Short mmCIF file of C-alpha atoms in Angstrom, two decimals:
data_model
loop_
_atom_site.label_atom_id
_atom_site.label_comp_id
_atom_site.label_asym_id
_atom_site.label_seq_id
_atom_site.Cartn_x
_atom_site.Cartn_y
_atom_site.Cartn_z
CA MET A 790 22.00 1.97 -2.11
CA MET A 791 22.50 0.36 1.55
CA MET A 792 20.51 -2.60 2.83
CA ASP A 793 20.64 -3.73 6.71
CA LYS A 794 18.45 -6.89 7.49
CA ASN A 795 17.46 -6.34 11.19
CA GLY A 796 16.87 -8.88 13.46
CA VAL A 797 12.92 -9.33 13.06
CA ASP A 798 11.71 -12.65 11.86
CA GLY A 799 9.59 -11.97 8.76
CA MET A 800 10.53 -8.20 8.63
CA ALA A 801 13.10 -6.53 5.91
CA VAL A 802 14.36 -3.32 6.95
CA ALA A 803 16.46 -1.40 4.93
CA GLU A 804 18.02 2.17 4.25
CA PHE A 805 18.07 3.67 0.62
CA ASP A 806 20.43 6.66 -0.67
CA PHE A 807 19.03 7.81 -3.99
CA TYR A 808 19.47 11.21 -6.11
CA SER A 809 15.68 13.00 -5.88
CA ASP A 810 14.80 14.91 -8.69
CA THR A 811 12.72 17.10 -6.76
CA LEU A 812 15.16 17.86 -3.78
CA LYS A 813 17.90 18.24 -6.49
CA ARG A 814 20.24 15.82 -4.29
CA GLU A 815 20.85 12.80 -3.00
CA THR A 816 18.95 11.84 -0.02
CA SER A 817 18.18 8.87 2.04
CA PHE A 818 15.06 6.92 3.29
CA SER A 819 14.27 3.73 5.49
CA VAL A 820 11.55 1.24 4.59
CA CYS A 821 10.30 -1.73 6.47
CA ILE A 822 8.30 -4.32 4.72
CA PRO A 823 6.92 -7.70 5.88
CA ASN A 824 7.67 -9.40 2.71
CA ASP A 825 9.04 -12.52 4.21
CA VAL A 826 6.52 -13.40 7.12
CA THR A 827 6.62 -17.19 8.06
CA ALA A 828 3.70 -19.37 7.62
CA GLU A 829 3.01 -19.25 11.40
CA GLN A 830 3.27 -15.44 11.34
CA LYS A 831 0.57 -15.44 8.21
CA LYS A 832 -1.56 -17.92 10.44
CA GLN A 833 -1.32 -15.54 13.60
CA TYR A 834 -2.17 -12.53 11.96
CA ALA A 835 -4.92 -14.22 9.11
CA LYS A 836 -7.01 -10.99 8.80
CA ALA A 837 -4.03 -8.86 7.63
CA TYR A 838 -2.65 -11.34 5.36
CA SER A 839 -5.64 -12.44 3.56
CA ARG A 840 -5.56 -8.72 1.77
CA GLU A 841 -3.33 -6.74 -0.05
CA MET A 842 -0.64 -5.08 1.88
CA LYS A 843 -0.93 -1.22 2.48
CA THR A 844 1.55 1.30 2.81
CA LEU A 845 2.09 4.18 5.30
CA TYR A 846 4.62 6.86 5.03
CA LEU A 847 5.99 7.82 8.56
CA LEU A 848 7.22 11.61 9.30
CA HIS A 849 9.71 12.28 11.90
CA GLY A 850 9.84 15.77 13.85
CA TYR A 851 11.81 18.62 14.09
CA GLY A 852 15.69 18.03 14.78
CA ARG A 853 15.27 14.24 13.84
CA ASN A 854 15.65 11.75 10.59
CA HIS A 855 14.74 9.03 8.88
CA HIS A 856 15.90 6.41 11.75
CA THR A 857 13.78 7.92 14.49
CA TRP A 858 10.87 5.73 14.31
CA LEU A 859 12.96 2.97 13.66
CA LEU A 860 15.25 3.48 16.84
CA ASN A 861 12.27 4.41 19.29
CA SER A 862 9.15 2.57 18.52
CA ARG A 863 7.75 -1.24 18.00
CA ILE A 864 6.81 -0.25 14.30
CA THR A 865 8.93 -3.13 12.67
CA GLU A 866 6.89 -5.66 14.53
CA LEU A 867 3.58 -3.82 14.15
CA SER A 868 4.40 -3.61 10.37
CA ILE A 869 4.32 -7.38 10.44
CA GLN A 870 1.09 -7.71 12.33
CA TYR A 871 -0.73 -5.53 9.95
CA ASN A 872 0.83 -6.26 6.87
CA LEU A 873 1.98 -2.76 6.80
CA ALA A 874 5.03 -1.65 4.50
CA VAL A 875 6.08 1.63 6.04
CA VAL A 876 8.26 3.98 4.41
CA PHE A 877 10.63 6.68 6.32
CA PRO A 878 11.59 9.98 4.32
CA ASP A 879 14.01 11.88 5.81
CA GLY A 880 12.61 15.44 5.96
CA GLU A 881 15.28 17.20 7.64
CA ASN A 882 13.90 20.81 9.57
CA SER A 883 11.70 21.15 6.56
CA PHE A 884 8.34 21.42 7.83
CA TYR A 885 7.49 19.00 4.88
CA VAL A 886 6.66 22.13 2.42
CA ASP A 887 7.48 23.32 -0.98
CA ARG A 888 9.29 26.39 -1.08
CA PRO A 889 10.78 28.64 -4.03
CA GLY A 890 13.95 27.52 -5.51
CA ALA A 891 15.43 24.40 -6.78
CA GLY A 892 15.57 21.41 -3.89
CA ASN A 893 12.97 23.05 -1.72
CA GLU A 894 10.16 21.03 -2.80
CA TYR A 895 9.43 18.41 0.32
CA CYS A 896 6.01 18.28 -0.02
CA ARG A 897 6.17 17.17 -3.65
CA PHE A 898 9.34 14.93 -2.76
CA VAL A 899 7.23 12.90 -0.29
CA GLY A 900 3.64 13.46 -1.42
CA GLN A 901 4.52 12.41 -5.12
CA GLU A 902 8.36 11.30 -5.80
CA LEU A 903 8.87 9.06 -3.15
CA VAL A 904 5.49 7.84 -3.79
CA ASP A 905 5.95 6.73 -6.71
CA TYR A 906 9.69 5.65 -6.39
CA THR A 907 8.70 3.22 -3.81
CA ARG A 908 5.84 2.23 -5.47
CA ARG A 909 7.75 1.27 -8.42
CA MET A 910 10.75 -0.33 -6.54
CA PHE A 911 8.92 -2.64 -4.19
CA GLY A 912 5.88 -3.40 -6.14
CA LEU A 913 3.56 -1.01 -3.47
CA SER A 914 -0.30 -0.86 -4.16
CA HIS A 915 -1.35 2.13 -6.10
CA LYS A 916 -4.67 2.35 -4.54
CA ARG A 917 -5.55 5.63 -2.40
CA GLU A 918 -7.45 3.36 -0.05
CA ASP A 919 -4.27 1.23 0.68
CA SER A 920 -2.02 4.17 1.20
CA PHE A 921 -1.28 6.52 4.16
CA ILE A 922 0.67 8.80 5.87
CA GLY A 923 1.22 9.68 9.27
CA GLY A 924 3.74 11.68 11.73
CA LEU A 925 4.49 13.11 15.22
CA SER A 926 5.12 16.92 15.83
CA MET A 927 6.78 18.51 12.71
CA GLY A 928 5.85 15.46 11.13
CA GLY A 929 2.34 15.57 12.58
CA TYR A 930 2.02 18.74 10.54
CA GLY A 931 3.67 17.62 7.66
CA ALA A 932 1.22 14.60 7.69
CA LEU A 933 -1.53 16.89 7.45
CA HIS A 934 -0.08 19.37 5.02
CA VAL A 935 1.60 16.66 2.65
CA GLY A 936 -1.68 14.14 2.96
CA LEU A 937 -3.90 17.28 2.32
CA ALA A 938 -1.70 18.52 -0.75
CA TYR A 939 -1.93 15.28 -2.35
CA SER A 940 -5.50 14.06 -1.09
CA ASP A 941 -5.70 11.90 -3.99
CA THR A 942 -3.06 9.47 -3.04
CA PHE A 943 -3.46 9.49 0.36
CA GLY A 944 -6.94 7.90 1.98
CA LYS A 945 -6.02 8.31 5.50
CA ILE A 946 -4.14 10.61 7.95
CA PHE A 947 -2.94 10.52 11.32
CA ALA A 948 -1.39 12.95 13.10
CA LEU A 949 0.43 12.99 17.02
CA SER A 950 1.40 16.13 19.02
CA SER A 951 1.07 18.21 15.68
CA ALA A 952 3.08 21.15 15.44
CA LEU A 953 0.16 23.16 14.10
CA ILE A 954 2.01 26.53 14.77
CA ILE A 955 0.89 28.59 11.75
CA HIS A 956 -1.55 30.75 13.73
CA ASP A 957 1.39 31.31 16.20
CA ILE A 958 3.96 32.73 13.61
CA GLN A 959 1.46 34.59 11.79
CA GLY A 960 2.70 38.16 11.85
CA ILE A 961 5.67 37.52 14.24
CA PRO A 962 8.29 40.72 14.35
CA SER A 963 11.51 40.16 12.93
CA SER A 964 13.36 39.71 16.36
CA HIS A 965 11.27 36.80 17.23
CA GLN A 966 12.99 33.99 18.87
CA ASP A 967 11.82 31.38 20.79
CA ALA A 968 12.71 27.92 21.95
CA ILE A 969 12.84 26.01 18.49
CA ALA A 970 13.54 28.36 16.06
CA ASP A 971 13.30 32.29 15.21
CA TYR A 972 12.23 34.75 12.70
CA ALA A 973 14.54 33.87 9.91
CA TYR A 974 13.67 30.11 10.15
CA TYR A 975 9.99 30.72 10.14
CA ALA A 976 10.09 32.91 7.15
CA GLU A 977 12.50 30.59 5.08
CA LYS A 978 9.79 27.91 5.68
CA PHE A 979 6.60 29.72 5.44
CA GLY A 980 7.27 32.63 3.32
CA ASN A 981 5.62 36.18 4.09
CA LEU A 982 4.47 35.41 7.93
CA ASP A 983 1.89 38.40 7.95
CA GLN A 984 -0.08 36.35 5.47
CA VAL A 985 0.50 32.87 6.38
CA ALA A 986 -2.55 31.95 8.17
CA ALA A 987 -4.64 32.79 4.74
CA SER A 988 -1.92 30.65 2.84
CA LEU A 989 -1.69 26.74 2.08
CA TYR A 990 0.60 26.18 4.32
CA ASN A 991 -2.17 26.31 6.80
CA PRO A 992 -4.28 23.34 7.18
CA GLU A 993 -7.49 24.87 7.62
CA ARG A 994 -7.18 26.63 4.02
CA GLN A 995 -6.08 23.26 2.43
CA LEU A 996 -9.38 21.65 4.10
CA GLU A 997 -11.39 24.52 2.90
CA LYS A 998 -10.17 24.35 -0.91
CA ILE A 999 -10.72 20.49 -1.12
CA GLN A 1000 -14.22 21.40 -0.12
CA ALA A 1001 -14.50 24.39 -2.10
CA GLU A 1002 -13.30 21.90 -5.41
CA ASP A 1003 -15.75 19.24 -4.12
CA GLY A 1004 -12.85 17.04 -3.62
CA THR A 1005 -12.34 13.80 -1.50
CA LEU A 1006 -11.21 14.31 2.10
CA PRO A 1007 -9.03 12.08 3.68
CA GLU A 1008 -10.15 10.69 6.76
CA LEU A 1009 -8.51 12.19 9.77
CA TYR A 1010 -7.06 11.24 13.33
CA VAL A 1011 -5.29 13.26 15.76
CA ALA A 1012 -4.36 12.81 19.13
CA CYS A 1013 -2.30 15.22 21.20
CA GLY A 1014 -1.15 14.61 25.20
CA THR A 1015 -3.03 17.30 27.56
CA GLU A 1016 0.32 18.16 29.07
CA ASP A 1017 1.72 18.73 25.64
CA PHE A 1018 3.10 22.35 24.79
CA LEU A 1019 0.89 22.05 21.54
CA ILE A 1020 -2.22 21.11 23.23
CA GLU A 1021 -4.20 24.22 22.50
CA GLN A 1022 -2.93 23.98 18.96
CA ASN A 1023 -4.62 20.96 18.45
CA ARG A 1024 -7.76 22.01 20.38
CA THR A 1025 -8.03 24.96 17.90
CA PHE A 1026 -7.71 22.56 15.12
CA ALA A 1027 -10.26 20.25 16.44
CA ARG A 1028 -12.83 22.90 16.80
CA PHE A 1029 -12.08 23.99 13.07
CA LEU A 1030 -12.97 20.62 11.88
CA GLU A 1031 -15.89 20.50 14.07
CA ASN A 1032 -17.12 23.99 12.80
CA LYS A 1033 -16.41 22.91 9.43
CA GLU A 1034 -18.20 19.39 10.05
CA ILE A 1035 -15.64 17.49 9.04
CA PRO A 1036 -15.03 14.31 10.22
CA VAL A 1037 -12.02 13.45 12.46
CA THR A 1038 -11.14 11.02 15.12
CA TYR A 1039 -9.72 13.44 17.79
CA LEU A 1040 -8.32 12.13 21.01
CA GLU A 1041 -6.43 13.39 24.19
CA SER A 1042 -4.99 11.66 27.14
CA PRO A 1043 -2.74 12.53 29.83
CA GLY A 1044 1.21 12.85 28.38
CA ILE A 1045 3.95 15.46 27.06
CA HIS A 1046 5.73 15.59 24.02
CA ASP A 1047 7.79 12.64 24.17
CA TRP A 1048 8.09 8.85 23.41
CA GLU A 1049 5.86 7.47 25.86
CA PHE A 1050 2.96 9.38 24.40
CA TRP A 1051 4.06 8.64 20.96
CA ASN A 1052 4.08 5.05 21.60
CA GLU A 1053 0.73 4.71 23.26
CA TYR A 1054 -0.85 6.01 20.25
CA LEU A 1055 1.06 4.34 17.59
CA GLU A 1056 -0.72 1.22 17.56
CA PRO A 1057 -4.33 2.52 17.93
CA SER A 1058 -3.30 4.85 14.93
CA LEU A 1059 -2.42 1.63 12.97
CA LYS A 1060 -5.76 -0.19 14.00
CA TRP A 1061 -7.60 3.24 12.83
CA LEU A 1062 -5.88 3.04 9.79
CA MET A 1063 -6.70 -0.44 9.22
CA GLY A 1064 -10.59 0.05 9.55
CA ASN A 1065 -11.72 -3.58 9.36
CA ASN A 1066 -9.49 -5.00 7.47
#
């Protein structure tokens, strides 16, 4: 275990290495917890500190790691402002999905093992209404996939510039190569690509399954930049939600696939998570 207190007053920021039974190896995550805020800060953010601390599991994108949000955003100061513990898993390039074979269950790692571990270690709330998941790009897809797979755990999901690529990779040939990856990568992550759109790797199918089982859907917040290369995929998902009469806060504004857009939407996403709390 490695811990490192950063320079933000009232904020404990740490990195942990631990052995994951799910992944069958050591892995890392970071966490920021506003557990030593000053009396002045509590007075300034009195509404947030009049309630129990809430928790957000915040997922990084493709090619990044658990440091990404800490290095590129205001998440530490916003954690203080909203009395919000934030846990940053390292999802590698997994798309946060479960695959056959030992050590390949990233969805279960984030949605079950890491939640249980951090709740025990930090005394975090076990309530669904206090537990959220969010992410950007690959992590936006991951937030939807994990949040829906563990809909009894997470009350709200936010997804920014989500890599909702399932329909794009449906039926691609073995010679496929794009700017991100190739056929072998997609087949490794999602299995039979001729049937992937009908599988539970598709958030649309996950939502239909929850509805068919009379489950409780997490609340959804989806945003994407109008110049983002993933905008049409996000619009397609928003139309699906509308057609299924599934409530969603869906937002678009000028922006590309970058930190300028994600930082523009980070605080609005957190405000949405908090609701009136």
